[in-house]
Coordinates of C-alpha atoms in Angstrom, one line a residue:
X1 CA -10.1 0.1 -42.7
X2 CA -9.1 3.3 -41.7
X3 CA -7.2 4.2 -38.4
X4 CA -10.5 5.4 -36.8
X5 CA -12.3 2.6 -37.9
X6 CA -9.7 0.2 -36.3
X7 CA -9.8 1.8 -33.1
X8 CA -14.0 1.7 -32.9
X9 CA -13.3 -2.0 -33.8
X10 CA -10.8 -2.5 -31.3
X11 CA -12.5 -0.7 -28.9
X12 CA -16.3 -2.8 -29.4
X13 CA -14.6 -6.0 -29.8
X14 CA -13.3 -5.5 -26.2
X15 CA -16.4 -4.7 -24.4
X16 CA -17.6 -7.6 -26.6
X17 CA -14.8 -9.9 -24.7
X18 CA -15.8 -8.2 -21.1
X19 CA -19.5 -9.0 -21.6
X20 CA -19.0 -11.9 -22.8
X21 CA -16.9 -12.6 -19.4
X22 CA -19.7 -11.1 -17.1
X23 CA -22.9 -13.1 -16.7
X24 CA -23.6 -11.4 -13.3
X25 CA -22.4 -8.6 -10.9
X26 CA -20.0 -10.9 -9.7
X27 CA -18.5 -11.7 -12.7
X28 CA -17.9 -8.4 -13.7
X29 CA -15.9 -7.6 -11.0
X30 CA -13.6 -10.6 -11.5
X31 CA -13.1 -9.7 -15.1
X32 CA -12.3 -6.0 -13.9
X33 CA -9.9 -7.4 -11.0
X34 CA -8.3 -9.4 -13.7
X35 CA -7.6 -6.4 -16.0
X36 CA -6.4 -4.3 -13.5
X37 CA -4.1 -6.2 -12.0
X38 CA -2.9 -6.6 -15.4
X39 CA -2.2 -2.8 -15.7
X40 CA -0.4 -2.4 -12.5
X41 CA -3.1 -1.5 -10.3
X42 CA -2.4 -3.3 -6.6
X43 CA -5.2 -4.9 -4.9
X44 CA -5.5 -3.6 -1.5
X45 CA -8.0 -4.6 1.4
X46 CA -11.0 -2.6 3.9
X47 CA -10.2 -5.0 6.4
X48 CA -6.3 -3.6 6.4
X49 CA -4.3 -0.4 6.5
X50 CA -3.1 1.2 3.4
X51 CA 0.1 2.2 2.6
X52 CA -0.6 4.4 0.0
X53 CA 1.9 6.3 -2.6
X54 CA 2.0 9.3 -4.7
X55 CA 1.7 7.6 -8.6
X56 CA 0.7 4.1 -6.9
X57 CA -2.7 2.4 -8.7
X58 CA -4.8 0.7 -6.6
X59 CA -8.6 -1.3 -6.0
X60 CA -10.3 -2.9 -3.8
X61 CA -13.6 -5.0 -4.0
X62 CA -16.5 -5.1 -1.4
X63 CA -19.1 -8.2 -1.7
X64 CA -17.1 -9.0 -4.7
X65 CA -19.9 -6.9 -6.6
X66 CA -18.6 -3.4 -6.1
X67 CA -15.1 -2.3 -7.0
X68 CA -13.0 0.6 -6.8
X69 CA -9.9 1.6 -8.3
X70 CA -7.9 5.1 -8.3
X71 CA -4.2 6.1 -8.9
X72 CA -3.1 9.0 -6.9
X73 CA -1.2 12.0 -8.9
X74 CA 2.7 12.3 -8.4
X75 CA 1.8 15.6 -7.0
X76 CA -1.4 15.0 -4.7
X77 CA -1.0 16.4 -1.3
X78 CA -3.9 15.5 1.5
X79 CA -7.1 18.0 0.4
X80 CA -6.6 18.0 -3.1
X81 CA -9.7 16.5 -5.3
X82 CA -11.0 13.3 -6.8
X83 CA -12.0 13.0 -10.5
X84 CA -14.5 10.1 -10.4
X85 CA -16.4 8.2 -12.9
X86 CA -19.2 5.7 -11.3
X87 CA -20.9 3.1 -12.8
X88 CA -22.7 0.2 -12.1
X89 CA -22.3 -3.9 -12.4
X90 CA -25.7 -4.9 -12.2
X91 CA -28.4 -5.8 -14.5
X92 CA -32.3 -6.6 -14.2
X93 CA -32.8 -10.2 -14.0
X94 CA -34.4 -13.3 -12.6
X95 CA -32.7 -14.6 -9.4
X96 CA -33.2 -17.8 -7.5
X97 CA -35.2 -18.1 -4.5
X98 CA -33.5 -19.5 -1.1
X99 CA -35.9 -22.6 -1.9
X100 CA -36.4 -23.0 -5.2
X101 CA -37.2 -26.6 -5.6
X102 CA -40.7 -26.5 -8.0
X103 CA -42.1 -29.9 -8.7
X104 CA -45.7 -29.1 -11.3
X105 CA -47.1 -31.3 -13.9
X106 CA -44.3 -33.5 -13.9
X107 CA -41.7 -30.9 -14.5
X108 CA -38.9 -29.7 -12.3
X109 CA -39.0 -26.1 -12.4
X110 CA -36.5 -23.3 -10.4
X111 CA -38.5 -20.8 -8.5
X112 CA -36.6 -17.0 -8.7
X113 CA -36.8 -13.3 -7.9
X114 CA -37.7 -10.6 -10.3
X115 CA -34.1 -8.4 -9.9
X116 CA -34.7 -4.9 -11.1
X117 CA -37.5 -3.4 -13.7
X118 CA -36.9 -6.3 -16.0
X119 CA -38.7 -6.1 -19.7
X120 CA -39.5 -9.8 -18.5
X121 CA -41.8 -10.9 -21.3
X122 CA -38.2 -11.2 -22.9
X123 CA -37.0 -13.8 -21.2
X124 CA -39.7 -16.3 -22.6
X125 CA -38.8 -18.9 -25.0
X126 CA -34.6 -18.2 -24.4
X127 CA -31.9 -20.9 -23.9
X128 CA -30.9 -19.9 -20.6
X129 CA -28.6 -21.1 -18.0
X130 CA -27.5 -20.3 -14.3
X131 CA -24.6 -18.2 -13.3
X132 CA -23.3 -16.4 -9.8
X133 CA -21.3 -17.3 -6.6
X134 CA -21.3 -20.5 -4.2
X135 CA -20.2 -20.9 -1.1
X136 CA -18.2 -23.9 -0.7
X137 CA -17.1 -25.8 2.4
X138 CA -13.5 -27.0 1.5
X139 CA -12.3 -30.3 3.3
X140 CA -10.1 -28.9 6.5
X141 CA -13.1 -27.1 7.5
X142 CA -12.7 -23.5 6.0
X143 CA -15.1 -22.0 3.4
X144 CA -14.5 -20.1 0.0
X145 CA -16.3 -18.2 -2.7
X146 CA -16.4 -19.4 -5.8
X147 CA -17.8 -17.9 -9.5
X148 CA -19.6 -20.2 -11.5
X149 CA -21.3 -20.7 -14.7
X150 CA -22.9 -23.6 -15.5
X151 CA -21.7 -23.8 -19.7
X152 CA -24.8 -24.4 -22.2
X153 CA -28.7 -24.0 -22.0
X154 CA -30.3 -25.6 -19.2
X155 CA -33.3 -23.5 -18.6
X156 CA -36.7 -22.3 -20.5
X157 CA -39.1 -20.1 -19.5
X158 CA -42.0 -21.5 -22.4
X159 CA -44.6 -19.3 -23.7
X160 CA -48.3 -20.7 -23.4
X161 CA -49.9 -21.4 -27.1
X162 CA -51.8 -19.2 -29.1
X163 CA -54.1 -21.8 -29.4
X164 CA -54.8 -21.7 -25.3
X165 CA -54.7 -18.2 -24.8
X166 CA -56.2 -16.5 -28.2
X167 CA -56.3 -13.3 -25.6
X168 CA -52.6 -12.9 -26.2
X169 CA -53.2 -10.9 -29.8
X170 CA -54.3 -8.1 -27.3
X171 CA -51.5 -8.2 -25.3
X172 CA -48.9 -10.3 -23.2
X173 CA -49.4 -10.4 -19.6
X174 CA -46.9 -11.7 -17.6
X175 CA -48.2 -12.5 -13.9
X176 CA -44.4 -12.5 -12.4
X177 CA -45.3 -15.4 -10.1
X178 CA -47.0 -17.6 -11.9
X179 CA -45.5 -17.8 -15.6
X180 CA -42.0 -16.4 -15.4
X181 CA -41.1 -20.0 -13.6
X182 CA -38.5 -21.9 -15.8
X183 CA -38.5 -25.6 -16.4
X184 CA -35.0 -27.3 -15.7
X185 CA -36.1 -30.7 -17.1
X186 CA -39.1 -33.6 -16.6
X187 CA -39.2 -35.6 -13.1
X188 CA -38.8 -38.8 -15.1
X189 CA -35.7 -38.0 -16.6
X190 CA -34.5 -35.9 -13.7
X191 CA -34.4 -39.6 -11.7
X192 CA -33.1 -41.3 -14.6
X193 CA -30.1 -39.2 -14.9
X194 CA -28.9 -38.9 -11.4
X195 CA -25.1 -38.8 -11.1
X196 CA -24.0 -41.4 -8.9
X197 CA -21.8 -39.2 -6.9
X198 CA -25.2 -38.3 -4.9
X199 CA -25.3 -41.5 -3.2
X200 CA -21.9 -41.0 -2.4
X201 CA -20.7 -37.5 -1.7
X202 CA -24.4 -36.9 0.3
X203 CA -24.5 -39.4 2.6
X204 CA -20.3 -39.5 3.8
X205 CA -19.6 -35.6 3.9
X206 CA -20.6 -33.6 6.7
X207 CA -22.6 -30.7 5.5
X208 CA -22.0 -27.0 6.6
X209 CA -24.5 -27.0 9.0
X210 CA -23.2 -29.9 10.7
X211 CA -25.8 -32.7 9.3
X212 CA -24.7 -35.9 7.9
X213 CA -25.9 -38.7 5.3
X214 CA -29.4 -39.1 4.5
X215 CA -30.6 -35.7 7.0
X216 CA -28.2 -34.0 4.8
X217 CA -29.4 -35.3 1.4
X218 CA -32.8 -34.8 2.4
X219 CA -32.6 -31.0 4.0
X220 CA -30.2 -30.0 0.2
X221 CA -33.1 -32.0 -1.9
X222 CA -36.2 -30.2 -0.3
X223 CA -34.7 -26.5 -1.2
X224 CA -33.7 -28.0 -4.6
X225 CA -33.4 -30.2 -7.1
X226 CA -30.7 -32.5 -7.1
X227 CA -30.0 -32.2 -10.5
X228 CA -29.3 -28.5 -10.3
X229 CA -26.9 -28.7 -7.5
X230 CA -24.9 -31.6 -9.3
X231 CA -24.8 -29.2 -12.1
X232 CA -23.4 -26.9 -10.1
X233 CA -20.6 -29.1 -8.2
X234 CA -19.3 -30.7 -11.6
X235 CA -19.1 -27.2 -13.0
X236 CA -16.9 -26.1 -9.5
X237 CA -15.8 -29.1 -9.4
X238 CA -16.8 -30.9 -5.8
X239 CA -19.5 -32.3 -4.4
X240 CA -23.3 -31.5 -4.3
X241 CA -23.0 -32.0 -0.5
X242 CA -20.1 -28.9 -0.2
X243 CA -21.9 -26.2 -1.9
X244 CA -23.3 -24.3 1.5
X245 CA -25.3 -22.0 -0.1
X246 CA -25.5 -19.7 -3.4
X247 CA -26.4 -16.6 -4.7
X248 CA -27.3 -17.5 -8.7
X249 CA -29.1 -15.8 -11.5
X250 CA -30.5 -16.7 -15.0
X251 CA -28.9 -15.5 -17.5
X252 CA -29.0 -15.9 -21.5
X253 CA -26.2 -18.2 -23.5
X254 CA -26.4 -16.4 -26.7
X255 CA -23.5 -14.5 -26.2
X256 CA -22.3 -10.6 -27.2
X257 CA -21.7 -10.0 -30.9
X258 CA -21.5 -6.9 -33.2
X259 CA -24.3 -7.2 -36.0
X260 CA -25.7 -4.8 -37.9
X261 CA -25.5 -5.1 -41.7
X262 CA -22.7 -2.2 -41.6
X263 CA -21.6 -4.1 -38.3
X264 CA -22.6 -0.6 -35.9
X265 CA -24.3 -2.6 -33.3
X266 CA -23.7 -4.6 -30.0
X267 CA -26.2 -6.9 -29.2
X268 CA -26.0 -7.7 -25.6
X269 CA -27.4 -8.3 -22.4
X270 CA -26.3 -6.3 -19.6
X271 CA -25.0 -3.2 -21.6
X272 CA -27.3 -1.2 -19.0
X273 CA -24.9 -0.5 -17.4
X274 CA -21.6 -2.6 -18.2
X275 CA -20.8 -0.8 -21.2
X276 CA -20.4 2.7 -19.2
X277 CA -18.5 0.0 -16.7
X278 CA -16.3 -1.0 -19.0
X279 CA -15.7 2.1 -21.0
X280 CA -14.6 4.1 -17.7
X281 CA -12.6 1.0 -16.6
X282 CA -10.3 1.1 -19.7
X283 CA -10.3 4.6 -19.9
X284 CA -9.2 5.2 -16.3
X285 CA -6.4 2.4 -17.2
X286 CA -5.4 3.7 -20.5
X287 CA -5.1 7.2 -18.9
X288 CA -2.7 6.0 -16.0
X289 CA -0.9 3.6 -18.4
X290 CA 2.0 5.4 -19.4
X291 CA 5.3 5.6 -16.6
X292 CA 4.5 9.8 -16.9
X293 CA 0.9 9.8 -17.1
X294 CA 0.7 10.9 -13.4
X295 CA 4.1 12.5 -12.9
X296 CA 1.3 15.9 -13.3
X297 CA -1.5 15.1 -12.0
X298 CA -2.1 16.9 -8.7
X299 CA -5.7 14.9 -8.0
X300 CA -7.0 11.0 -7.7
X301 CA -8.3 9.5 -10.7
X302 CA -11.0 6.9 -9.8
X303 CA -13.4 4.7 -10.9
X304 CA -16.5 2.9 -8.8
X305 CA -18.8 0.5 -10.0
X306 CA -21.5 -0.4 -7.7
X307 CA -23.6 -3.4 -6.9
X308 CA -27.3 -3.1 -6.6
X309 CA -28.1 0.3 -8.7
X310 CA -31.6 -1.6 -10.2
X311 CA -33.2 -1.8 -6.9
X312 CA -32.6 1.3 -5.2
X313 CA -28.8 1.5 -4.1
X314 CA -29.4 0.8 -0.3
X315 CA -27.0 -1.8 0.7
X316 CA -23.5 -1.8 1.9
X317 CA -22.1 -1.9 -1.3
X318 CA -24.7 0.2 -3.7
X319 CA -23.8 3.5 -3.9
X320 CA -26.0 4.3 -1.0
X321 CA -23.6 3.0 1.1
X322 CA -20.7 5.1 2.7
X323 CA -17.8 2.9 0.0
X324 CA -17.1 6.1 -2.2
X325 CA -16.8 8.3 0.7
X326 CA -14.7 5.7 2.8
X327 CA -12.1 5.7 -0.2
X328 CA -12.3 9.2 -0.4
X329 CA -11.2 9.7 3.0
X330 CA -8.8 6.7 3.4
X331 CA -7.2 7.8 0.5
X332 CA -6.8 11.8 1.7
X333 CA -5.9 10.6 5.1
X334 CA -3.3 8.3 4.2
X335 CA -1.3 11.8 3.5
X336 CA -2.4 13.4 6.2
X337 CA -3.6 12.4 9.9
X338 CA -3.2 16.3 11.6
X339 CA -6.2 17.8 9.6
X340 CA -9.5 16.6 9.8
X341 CA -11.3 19.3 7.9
X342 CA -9.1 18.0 4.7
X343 CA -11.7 15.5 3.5
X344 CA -14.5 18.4 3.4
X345 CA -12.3 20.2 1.2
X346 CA -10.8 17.2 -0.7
X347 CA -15.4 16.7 -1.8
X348 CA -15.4 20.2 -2.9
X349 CA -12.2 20.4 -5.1
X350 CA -14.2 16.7 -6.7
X351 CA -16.2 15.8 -9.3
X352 CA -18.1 13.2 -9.9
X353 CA -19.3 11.4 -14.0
X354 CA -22.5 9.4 -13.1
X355 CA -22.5 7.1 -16.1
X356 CA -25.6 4.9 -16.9
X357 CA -27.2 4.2 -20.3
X358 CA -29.6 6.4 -21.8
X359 CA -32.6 6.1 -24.0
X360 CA -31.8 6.7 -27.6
X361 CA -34.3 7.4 -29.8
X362 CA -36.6 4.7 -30.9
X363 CA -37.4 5.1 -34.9
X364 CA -41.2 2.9 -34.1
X365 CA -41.9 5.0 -31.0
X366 CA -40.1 8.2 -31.6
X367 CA -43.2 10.0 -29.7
X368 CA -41.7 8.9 -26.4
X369 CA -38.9 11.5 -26.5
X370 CA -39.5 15.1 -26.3
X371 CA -38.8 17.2 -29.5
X372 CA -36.0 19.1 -29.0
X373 CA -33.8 16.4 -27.0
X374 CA -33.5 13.1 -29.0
X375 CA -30.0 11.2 -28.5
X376 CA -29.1 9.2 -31.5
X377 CA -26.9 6.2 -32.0
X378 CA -23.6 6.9 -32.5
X379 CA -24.1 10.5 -31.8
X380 CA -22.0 10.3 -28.3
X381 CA -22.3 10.4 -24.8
X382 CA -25.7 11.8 -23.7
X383 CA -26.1 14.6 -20.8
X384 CA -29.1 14.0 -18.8
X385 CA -31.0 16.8 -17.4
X386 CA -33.8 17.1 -14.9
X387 CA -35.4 20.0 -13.2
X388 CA -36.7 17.8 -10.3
X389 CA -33.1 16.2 -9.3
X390 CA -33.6 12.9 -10.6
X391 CA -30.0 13.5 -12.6
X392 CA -27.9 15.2 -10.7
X393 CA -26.9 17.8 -13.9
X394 CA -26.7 21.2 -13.5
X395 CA -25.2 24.2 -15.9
X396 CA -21.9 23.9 -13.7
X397 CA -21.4 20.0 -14.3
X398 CA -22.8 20.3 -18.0
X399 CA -20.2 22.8 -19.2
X400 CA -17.3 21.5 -17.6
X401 CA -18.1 18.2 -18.9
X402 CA -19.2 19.2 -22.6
X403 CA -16.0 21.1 -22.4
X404 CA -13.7 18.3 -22.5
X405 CA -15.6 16.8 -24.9
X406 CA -15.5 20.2 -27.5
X407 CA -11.4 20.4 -26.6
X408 CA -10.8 16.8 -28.3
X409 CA -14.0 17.0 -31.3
X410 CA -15.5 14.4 -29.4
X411 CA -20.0 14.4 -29.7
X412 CA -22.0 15.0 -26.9
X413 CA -26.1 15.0 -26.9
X414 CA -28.6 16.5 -24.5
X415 CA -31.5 14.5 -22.5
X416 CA -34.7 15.7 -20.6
X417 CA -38.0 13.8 -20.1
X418 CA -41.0 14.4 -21.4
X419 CA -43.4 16.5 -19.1
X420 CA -46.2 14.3 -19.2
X421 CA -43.7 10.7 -18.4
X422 CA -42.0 9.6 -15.2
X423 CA -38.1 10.3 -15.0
X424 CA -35.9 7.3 -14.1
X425 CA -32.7 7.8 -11.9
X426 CA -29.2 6.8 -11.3
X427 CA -26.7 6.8 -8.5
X428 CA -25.9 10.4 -9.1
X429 CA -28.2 11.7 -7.0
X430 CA -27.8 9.5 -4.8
X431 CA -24.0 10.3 -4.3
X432 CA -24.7 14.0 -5.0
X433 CA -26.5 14.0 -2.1
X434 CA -24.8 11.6 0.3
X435 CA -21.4 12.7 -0.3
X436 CA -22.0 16.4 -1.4
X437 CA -20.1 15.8 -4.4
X438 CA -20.4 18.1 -7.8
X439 CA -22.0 15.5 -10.3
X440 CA -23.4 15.3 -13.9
X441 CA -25.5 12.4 -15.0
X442 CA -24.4 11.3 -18.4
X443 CA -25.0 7.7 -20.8
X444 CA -24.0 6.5 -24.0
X445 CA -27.8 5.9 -26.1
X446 CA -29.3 2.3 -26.2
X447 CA -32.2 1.0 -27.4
X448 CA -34.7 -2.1 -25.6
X449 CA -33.3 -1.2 -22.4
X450 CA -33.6 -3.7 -19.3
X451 CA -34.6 -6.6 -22.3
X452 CA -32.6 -9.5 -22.0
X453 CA -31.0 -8.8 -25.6
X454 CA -30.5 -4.8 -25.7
X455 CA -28.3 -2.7 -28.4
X456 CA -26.0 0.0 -29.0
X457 CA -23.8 1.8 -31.3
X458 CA -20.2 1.0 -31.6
X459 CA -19.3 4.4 -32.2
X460 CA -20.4 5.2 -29.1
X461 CA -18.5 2.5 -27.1
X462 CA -15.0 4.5 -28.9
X463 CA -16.8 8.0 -27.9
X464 CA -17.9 6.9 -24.1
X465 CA -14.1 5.7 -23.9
X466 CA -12.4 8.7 -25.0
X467 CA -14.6 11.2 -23.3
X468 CA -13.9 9.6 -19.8
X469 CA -10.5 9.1 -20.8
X470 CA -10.0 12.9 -21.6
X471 CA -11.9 13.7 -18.5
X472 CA -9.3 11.9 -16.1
X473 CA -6.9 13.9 -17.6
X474 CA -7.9 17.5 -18.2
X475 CA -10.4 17.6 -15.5
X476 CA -8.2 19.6 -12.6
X477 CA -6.6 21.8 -14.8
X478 CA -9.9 23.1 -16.6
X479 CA -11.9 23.5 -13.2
X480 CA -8.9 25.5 -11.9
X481 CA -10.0 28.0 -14.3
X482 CA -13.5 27.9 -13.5
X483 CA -15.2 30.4 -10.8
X484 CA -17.9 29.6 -9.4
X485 CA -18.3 29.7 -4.8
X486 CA -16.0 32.5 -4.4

């Protein structure tokens, strides 16, 4: 194996490990919490004052689904820029409802949500099992968050028969409400197997609401089914009767692996978008690793990864919320409180990599990209264009970021729509436009995007890396060189 090839492989086989550590939004924050802390970077609060440092790494969560991390320059001064790379932790999938206790045909089934623009005839007929965050009541009356997974397949979604629905040669048509409703297990064996810490724990804690013994039991088992929520206590380990509420998802056990028959692939859920997560994560770490790697640097390297980019971005921690521009000004007023004007010129002297997947091309459909602008596997990061602002591209933001790329021989590919096809979107725009920062749209190629099993190239993971890496730390110094508003 040659030294290039060794770095690829080192590179894939950690996204490989982070994936494999991120069932959910949630998750991924934890595993990127983890790995920071790990390279120095100090976790630091909203709810508190900073006390912020010239060379000092730092991050800080909101809704434990959006993250944000940065390490300041050895020679920032208040007003000086922001090289930013923003990604984003979630993924389309099935959620469960607030009430999702479904008793039909003698099966116990888990009513959810359709999350995002799901390919959901994909998640038929796949071992599946439940991950997210509970809220637990803790026994001297205070309340925590806690991550969970339940471990093995508990869940189906089962296709109907041919031989009931000869219809489907022509076509399978998922009605979201009806069919997309997994099973969990039969009501006779659901009663059988009840743990007997139900009678217990259920009827002598107090519940969060204040209810006790049999109201208690009765007001968990009518939202749903016991043997879900003793699933979930044994895998947080306490009773059915603490868990005050939940936010869970479905999500797939077969977990992340590099295939291929040359071994060029990642098979994955989730890699729109936790692959451009992760590849600007460990690039923004790598490029601040080293004891000099900032003792230049006159900006603020950062990297944010927001919740909620599937649905629309409009919550308080998508990027439609004001979280990029809070850290932007926290961070440029922690140097400065005499000048308010610096934060206006702190957005101008930024830049902003909007990172999302793109669409390779697809060799049994290859009339769904335009001609002239077909990204290929392993052919490096993709610049997305659109003449209607749904990417936030323009010549400026192209060049300087194609730049980098030509200075270390690393590929770069072009995108643009079809004319006669809708255009998907990212968070660029949004922040483009809500912050008023400089901004190119850009993706590493993927095929069977939002399916519950995509793919990539490996190459690309190495490529998506070392472009973001380069561009955290050549970004000031090329765009001092560039003339453009003067």
């Amino acid at each position: 194996m040659t030294k290039a090839e060794s770095e690829t492989s080192s590179v894939a086989s950690d996204l490989i490990d982070f994936l494999n550590s991120s069932p959910t939004a949630f998750h991924a924050v934890d595993e990127a919490k983890r790995r920071l802390g790990e390279a120095g970077f100090v976790h630091i609060s909203e709810r508190e004052d900073w006390k912020l440092h010239t060379g000092g790494k730092y991050f800080f969560t909101r809704n434990h689904s959006t993250i944000v991390a940065f390490a300041i320059g050895k020679k920032y001064v208040a007003g000086n820029g922001f090289c930013v790379v923003g990604a984003h932790t979630d993924s389309p999938c099935l959620k469960l409802k607030p009430i999702s206790k479904v008793t039909k045909g003698g099966y116990c089934e888990v009513g959810v949500q359709t999350y995002g623009g799901g390919l959901w005839h994909t998640w038929f007929d796949r071992d599946l099992t439940v991950a997210g965050r509970l809220i637990i009541k803790e026994k001297d009356d205070a309340y925590r968050h806690m991550l969970v997974k339940v471990g093995g397949p508990i869940l189906r979604v089962p296709t109907l028969a041919i031989h009931l629905d000869r219809s489907v040669s022509d076509g399978f048509k998922v009605n979201t409400e009806n069919h997309l409703v997994p099973v969990l297990a039969t009501v006779v064996k659901a009663e059988v197997n009840k743990l007997p810490a139900e009678n217990g724990s259920l009827e002598n804690d107090t519940e969060c609401d204040g209810k006790h013994g049999d109201e208690k039991k009765s007001v968990a088992n009518k939202k749903h089914h016991p043997v879900l929520l003793q699933l979930l206590a044994a895998q947080a380990g306490c009773e059915p009767g603490e868990i005050c509420d939940f936010e869970l998802q479905l999500c797939d056990t077969q977990p992340s692996v590099i295939g291929g028959a040359a071994k060029e692939f990642v098979f994955s859920g989730r890699l729109d978008n936790l692959c451009m997560s992760f590849c600007s994560l460990k690039a923004l770490m790598d490029a601040t690793s080293s004891e000099d790697s900032l003792d230049n640097e006159t900006g603020v390297r950062m990297v944010a990864l927001f919740d909620h980019e599937e649905v629309g971005s409009n919550s308080a921690q998508g990027a439609g919320s004001p979280a990029m521009l809070d850290a932007l000004g926290r961070v440029t007023n922690g140097f400065s409180s005499s000048d308010s004007k610096l934060i206006e010129k702190a957005i101008q002297k930024s830049f902003l990599v909007s990172a999302d997947m793109a669409h390779a091309l697809h060799p049994n459909y290859m009339s769904k990209h335009e001609d002239n602008h077909q990204p290929k596997l392993h052919g490096g990061l993709v610049i997305k264009h659109n003449a209607n602002q749904r990417y936030a591209t323009n010549a400026v933001t192209a060049f300087l970021f194609r730049e980098i790329a030509e200075r270390h021989n690393i590929p770069v590919q072009d995108f643009v729509v079809r004319n006669d096809m809708g255009c998907g979107s990212t968070i660029g725009p949004i922040l483009a436009s809500g912050v008023g920062i400089r901004t190119v749209d850009v993706g590493a190629p993927q095929l069977s995007m939002h399916s519950i099993r995509e793919m990539c190239g490996v190459d690309d993971v190495l490529h998506s890396y070392e472009h973001f890496k380069a561009f955290f730390q050549e970004f000031f110094g090329l765009d001092a060189r560039l003339s453009v508003d003067f």
